[in-house]
GROMACS .gro file of C-alpha atoms in nm:
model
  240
    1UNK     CA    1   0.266   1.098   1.288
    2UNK     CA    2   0.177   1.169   0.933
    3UNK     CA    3   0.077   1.576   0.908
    4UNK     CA    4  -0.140   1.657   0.577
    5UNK     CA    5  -0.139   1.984   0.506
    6UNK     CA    6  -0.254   2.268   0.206
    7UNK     CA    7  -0.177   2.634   0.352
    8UNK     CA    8  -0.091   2.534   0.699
    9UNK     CA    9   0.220   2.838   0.694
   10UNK     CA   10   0.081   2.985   1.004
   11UNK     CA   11   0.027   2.673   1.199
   12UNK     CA   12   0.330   2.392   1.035
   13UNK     CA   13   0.590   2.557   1.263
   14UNK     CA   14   0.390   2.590   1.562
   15UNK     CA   15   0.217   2.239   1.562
   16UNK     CA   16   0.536   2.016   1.472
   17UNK     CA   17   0.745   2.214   1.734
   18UNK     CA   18   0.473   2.091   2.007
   19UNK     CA   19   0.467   1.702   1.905
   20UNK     CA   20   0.856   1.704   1.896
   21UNK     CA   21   0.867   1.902   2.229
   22UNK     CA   22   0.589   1.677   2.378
   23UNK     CA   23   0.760   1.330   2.211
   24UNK     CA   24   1.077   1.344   2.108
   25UNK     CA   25   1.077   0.949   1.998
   26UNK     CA   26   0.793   1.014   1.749
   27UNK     CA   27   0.866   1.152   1.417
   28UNK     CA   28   0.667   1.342   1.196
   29UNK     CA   29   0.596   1.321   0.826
   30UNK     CA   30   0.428   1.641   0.675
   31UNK     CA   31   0.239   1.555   0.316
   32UNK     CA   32   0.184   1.907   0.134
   33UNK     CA   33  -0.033   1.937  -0.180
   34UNK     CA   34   0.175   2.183  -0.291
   35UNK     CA   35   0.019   2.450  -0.057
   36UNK     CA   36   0.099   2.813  -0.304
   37UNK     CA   37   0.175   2.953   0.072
   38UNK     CA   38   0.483   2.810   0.091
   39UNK     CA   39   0.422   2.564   0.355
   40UNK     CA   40   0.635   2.300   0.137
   41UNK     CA   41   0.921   2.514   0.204
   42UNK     CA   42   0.844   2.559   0.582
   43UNK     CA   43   0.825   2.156   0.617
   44UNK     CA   44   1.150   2.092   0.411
   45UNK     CA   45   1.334   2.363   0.644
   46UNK     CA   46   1.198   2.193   0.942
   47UNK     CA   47   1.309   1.899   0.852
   48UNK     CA   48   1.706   2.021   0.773
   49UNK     CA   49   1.682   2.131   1.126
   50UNK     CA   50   1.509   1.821   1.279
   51UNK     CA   51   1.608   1.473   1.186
   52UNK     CA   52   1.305   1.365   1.314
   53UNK     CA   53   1.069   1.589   1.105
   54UNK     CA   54   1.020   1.408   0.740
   55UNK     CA   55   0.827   1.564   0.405
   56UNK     CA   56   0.619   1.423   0.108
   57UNK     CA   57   0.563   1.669  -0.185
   58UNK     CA   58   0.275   1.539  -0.335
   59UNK     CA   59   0.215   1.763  -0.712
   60UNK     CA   60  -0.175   1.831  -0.675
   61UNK     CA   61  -0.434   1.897  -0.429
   62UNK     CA   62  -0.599   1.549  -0.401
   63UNK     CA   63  -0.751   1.520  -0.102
   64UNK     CA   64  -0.707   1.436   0.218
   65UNK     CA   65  -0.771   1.060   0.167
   66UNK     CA   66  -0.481   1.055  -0.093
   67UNK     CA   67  -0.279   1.250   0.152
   68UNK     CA   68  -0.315   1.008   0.435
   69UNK     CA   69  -0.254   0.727   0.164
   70UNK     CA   70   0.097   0.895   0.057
   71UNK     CA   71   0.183   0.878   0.397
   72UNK     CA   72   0.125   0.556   0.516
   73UNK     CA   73   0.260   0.441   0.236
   74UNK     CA   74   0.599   0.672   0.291
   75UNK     CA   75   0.579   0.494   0.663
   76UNK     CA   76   0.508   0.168   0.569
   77UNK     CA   77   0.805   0.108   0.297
   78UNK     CA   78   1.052   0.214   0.571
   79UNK     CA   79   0.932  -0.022   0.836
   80UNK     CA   80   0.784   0.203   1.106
   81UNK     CA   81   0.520  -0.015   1.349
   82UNK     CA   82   0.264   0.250   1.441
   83UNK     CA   83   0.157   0.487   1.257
   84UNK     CA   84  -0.041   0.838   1.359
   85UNK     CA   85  -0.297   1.065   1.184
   86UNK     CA   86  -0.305   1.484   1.343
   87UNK     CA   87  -0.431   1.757   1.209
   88UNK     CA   88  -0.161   2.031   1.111
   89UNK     CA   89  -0.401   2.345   1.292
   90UNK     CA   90  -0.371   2.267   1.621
   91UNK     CA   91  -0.719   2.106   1.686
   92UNK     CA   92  -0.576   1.807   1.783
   93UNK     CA   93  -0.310   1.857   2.090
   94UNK     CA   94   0.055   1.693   2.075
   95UNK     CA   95   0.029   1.667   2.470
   96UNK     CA   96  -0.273   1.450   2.435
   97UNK     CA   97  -0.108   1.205   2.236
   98UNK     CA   98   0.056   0.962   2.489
   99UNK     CA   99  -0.352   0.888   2.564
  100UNK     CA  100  -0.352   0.708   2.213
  101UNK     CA  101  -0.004   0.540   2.199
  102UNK     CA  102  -0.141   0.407   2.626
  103UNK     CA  103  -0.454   0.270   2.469
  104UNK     CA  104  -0.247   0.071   2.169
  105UNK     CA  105  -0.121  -0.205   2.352
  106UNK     CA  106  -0.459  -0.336   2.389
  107UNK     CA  107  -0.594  -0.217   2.040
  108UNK     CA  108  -0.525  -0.240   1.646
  109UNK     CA  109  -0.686   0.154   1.586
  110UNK     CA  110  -0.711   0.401   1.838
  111UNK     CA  111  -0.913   0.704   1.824
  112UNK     CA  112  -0.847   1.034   2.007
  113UNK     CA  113  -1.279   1.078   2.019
  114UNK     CA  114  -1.482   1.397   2.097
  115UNK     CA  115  -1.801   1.200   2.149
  116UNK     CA  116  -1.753   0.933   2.457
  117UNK     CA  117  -1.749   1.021   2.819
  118UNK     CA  118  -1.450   1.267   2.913
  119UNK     CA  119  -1.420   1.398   2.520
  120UNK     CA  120  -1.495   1.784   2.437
  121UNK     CA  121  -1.475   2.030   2.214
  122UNK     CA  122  -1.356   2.422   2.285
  123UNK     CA  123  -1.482   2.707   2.082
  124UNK     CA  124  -1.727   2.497   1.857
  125UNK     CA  125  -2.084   2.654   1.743
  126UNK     CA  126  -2.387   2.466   1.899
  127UNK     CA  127  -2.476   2.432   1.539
  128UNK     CA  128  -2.129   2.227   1.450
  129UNK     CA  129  -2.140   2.003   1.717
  130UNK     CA  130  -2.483   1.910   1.652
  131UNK     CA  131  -2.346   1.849   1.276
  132UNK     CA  132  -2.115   1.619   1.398
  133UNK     CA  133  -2.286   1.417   1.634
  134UNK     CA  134  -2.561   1.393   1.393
  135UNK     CA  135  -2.318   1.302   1.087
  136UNK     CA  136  -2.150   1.026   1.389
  137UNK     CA  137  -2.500   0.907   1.481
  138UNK     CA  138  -2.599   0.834   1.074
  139UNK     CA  139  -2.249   0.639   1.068
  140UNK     CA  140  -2.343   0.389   1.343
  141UNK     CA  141  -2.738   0.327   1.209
  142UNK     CA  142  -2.625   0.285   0.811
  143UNK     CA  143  -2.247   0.092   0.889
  144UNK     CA  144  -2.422  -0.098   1.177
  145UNK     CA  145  -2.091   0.028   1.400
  146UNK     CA  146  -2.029   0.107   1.746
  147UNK     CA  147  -1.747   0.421   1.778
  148UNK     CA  148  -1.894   0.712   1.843
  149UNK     CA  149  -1.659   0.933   1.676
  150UNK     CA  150  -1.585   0.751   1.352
  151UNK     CA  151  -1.484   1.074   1.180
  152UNK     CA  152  -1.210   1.169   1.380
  153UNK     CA  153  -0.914   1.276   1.262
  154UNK     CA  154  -0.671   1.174   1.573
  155UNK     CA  155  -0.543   0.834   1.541
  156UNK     CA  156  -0.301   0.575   1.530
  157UNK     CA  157  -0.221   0.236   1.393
  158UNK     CA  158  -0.071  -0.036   1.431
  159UNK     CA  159   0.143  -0.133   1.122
  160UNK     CA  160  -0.060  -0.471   1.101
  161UNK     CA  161  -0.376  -0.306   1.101
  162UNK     CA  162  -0.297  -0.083   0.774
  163UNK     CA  163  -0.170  -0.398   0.624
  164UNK     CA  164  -0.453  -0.583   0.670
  165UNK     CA  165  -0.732  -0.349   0.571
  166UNK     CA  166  -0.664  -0.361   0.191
  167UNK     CA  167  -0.540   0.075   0.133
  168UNK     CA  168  -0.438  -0.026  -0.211
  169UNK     CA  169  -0.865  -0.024  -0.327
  170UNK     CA  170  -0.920   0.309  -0.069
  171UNK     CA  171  -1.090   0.526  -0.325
  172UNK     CA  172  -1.216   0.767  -0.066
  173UNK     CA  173  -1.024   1.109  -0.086
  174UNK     CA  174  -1.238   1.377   0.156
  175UNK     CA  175  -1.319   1.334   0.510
  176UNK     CA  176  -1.503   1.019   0.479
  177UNK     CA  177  -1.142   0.854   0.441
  178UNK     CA  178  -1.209   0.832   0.842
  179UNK     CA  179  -1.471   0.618   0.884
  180UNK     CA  180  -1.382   0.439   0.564
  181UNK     CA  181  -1.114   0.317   0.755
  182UNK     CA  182  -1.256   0.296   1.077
  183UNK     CA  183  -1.539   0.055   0.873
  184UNK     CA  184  -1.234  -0.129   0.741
  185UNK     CA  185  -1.084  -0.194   1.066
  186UNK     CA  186  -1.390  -0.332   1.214
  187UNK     CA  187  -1.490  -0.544   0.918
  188UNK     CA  188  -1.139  -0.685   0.910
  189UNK     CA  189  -1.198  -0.821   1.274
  190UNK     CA  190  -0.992  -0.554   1.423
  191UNK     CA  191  -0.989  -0.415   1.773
  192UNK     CA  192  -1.043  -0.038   1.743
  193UNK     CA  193  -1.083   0.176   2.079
  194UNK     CA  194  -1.135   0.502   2.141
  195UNK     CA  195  -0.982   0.771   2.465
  196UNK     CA  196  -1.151   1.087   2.519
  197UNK     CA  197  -0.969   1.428   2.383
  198UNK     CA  198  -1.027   1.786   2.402
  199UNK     CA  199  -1.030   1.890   2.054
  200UNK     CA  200  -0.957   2.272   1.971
  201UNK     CA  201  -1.074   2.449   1.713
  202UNK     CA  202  -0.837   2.619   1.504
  203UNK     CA  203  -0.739   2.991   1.552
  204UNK     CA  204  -0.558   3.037   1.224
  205UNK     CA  205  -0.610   3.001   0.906
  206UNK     CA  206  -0.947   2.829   0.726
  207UNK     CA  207  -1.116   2.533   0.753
  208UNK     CA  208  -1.072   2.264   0.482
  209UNK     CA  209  -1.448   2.139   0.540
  210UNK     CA  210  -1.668   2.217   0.267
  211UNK     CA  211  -2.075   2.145   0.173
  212UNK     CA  212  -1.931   1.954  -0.138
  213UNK     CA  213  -1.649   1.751   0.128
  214UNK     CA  214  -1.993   1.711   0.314
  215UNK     CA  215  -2.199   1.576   0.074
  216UNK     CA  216  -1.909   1.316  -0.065
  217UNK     CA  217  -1.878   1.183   0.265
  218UNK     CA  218  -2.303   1.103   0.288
  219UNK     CA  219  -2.304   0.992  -0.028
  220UNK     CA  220  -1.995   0.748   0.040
  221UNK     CA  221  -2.168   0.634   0.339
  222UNK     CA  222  -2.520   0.573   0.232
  223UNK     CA  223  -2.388   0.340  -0.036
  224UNK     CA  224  -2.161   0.183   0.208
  225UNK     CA  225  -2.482   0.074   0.445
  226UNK     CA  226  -2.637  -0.013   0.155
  227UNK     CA  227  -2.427  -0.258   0.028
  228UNK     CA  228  -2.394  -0.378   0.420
  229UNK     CA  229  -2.792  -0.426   0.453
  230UNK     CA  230  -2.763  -0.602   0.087
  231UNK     CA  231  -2.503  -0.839   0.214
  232UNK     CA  232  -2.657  -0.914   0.534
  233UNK     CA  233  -2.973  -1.019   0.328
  234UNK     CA  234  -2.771  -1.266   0.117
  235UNK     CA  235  -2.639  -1.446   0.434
  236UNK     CA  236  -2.963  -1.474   0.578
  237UNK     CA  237  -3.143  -1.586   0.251
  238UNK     CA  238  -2.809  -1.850   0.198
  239UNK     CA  239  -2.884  -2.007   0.561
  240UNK     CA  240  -3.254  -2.039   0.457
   0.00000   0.00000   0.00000
């Protein structure tokens, strides 16, 4: 499971202890930005204590696209055949993750989703949730897509899928990254599912999301259904 993190101090420790405790045959890769907290130096001392606990030291704060990309990459080159996304603050729960690595054997992406039948969220304002399914719902009209929770954050792959899907032209670096590869996935002919989670909002620490993280990822995704709605047009006038 690939762990991005940028001052995750209070919560590194916490969350990697749970996934080991909950499964001990899946390792973890933490990618820090170079967090001034000194959670590069919590992940490298977790890892001299756990052989299954791995760390990236990327040199800037680049996003957490580029974050995810270092890591796949890091997984990829040494031959691993699935590959997770988690948050490092605790909103996505270790315990929950056998539901994703079930749902793989009939699926190329799986998504741990807040929005289908059986998903929820604890300790969310009305006014975030309504952010969310509204940013989820403008995702399915513009990309012409069926997941409800395209934005999620809880994932994984299977090594074929990343390999297929082209990450060497991913230019996407904020929280769009998501559904840019979720788009990918589907586009690519994949088979991407989704199992309901309970997703917890984080008691420590602050929130990466941002208005400017916000407004990258409708920009992103306006052009994206765009171009879709331009290349549907194309087909239709070439069969004319």
């Amino acid at each position: 499971m690939v762990i991005p993190t940028f001052n995750e101090a209070d919560n590194l420790g916490w969350i990697v202890g749970r996934l080991r405790t909950a499964r001990p045959d899946v390792e973890v890769l933490v990618v820090d930005d170079s967090s001034p907290d000194g959670t590069g130096e919590l992940a490298d001392r977790l890892a001299a204590e756990d052989a299954g606990v791995h760390v990236v030291h990327r040199t800037a704060k680049g996003g957490l696209g580029a974050a995810y990309l270092a890591g796949f990459d890091w997984a990829l080159a040494r031959g691993y055949d699935v590959v997770g996304e988690m948050d490092a603050d605790g909103s996505h729960q270790p315990e929950q993750l056998h539901l994703l690595l079930d749902a793989l054997g009939a699926a190329d992406l799986v998504i741990g989703s807040r929005w289908i039948p059986g998903g929820s969220v604890v300790n969310w304002p009305r006014r975030r949730e309504l952010l969310s399914r509204g940013g989820n719902l403008y995702v399915r009209i513009l990309l012409g897509i069926s997941v409800k929770d395209a934005t999620a954050g809880f994932r994984v792959y299977r090594r074929a899928a990343l390999e297929k899907i082209d990450l060497a032209s991913v230019q996407s670096t904020g929280y769009v990254f998501q559904t840019d590869l979720v788009e990918r996935c589907l586009r690519a002919g994949l088979t991407v599912r989704e199992v309901p989670i309970e997703f917890v909002e984080r008691v420590r620490g602050d929130s990466k999301m941002s208005g400017e993280v916000a407004l990258e990822s409708l920009r992103r995704i306006t052009r994206w259904g765009l171009r879709n709605r331009r290349e549907q047009l194309r087909a239709r006038l070439r069969r004319d």
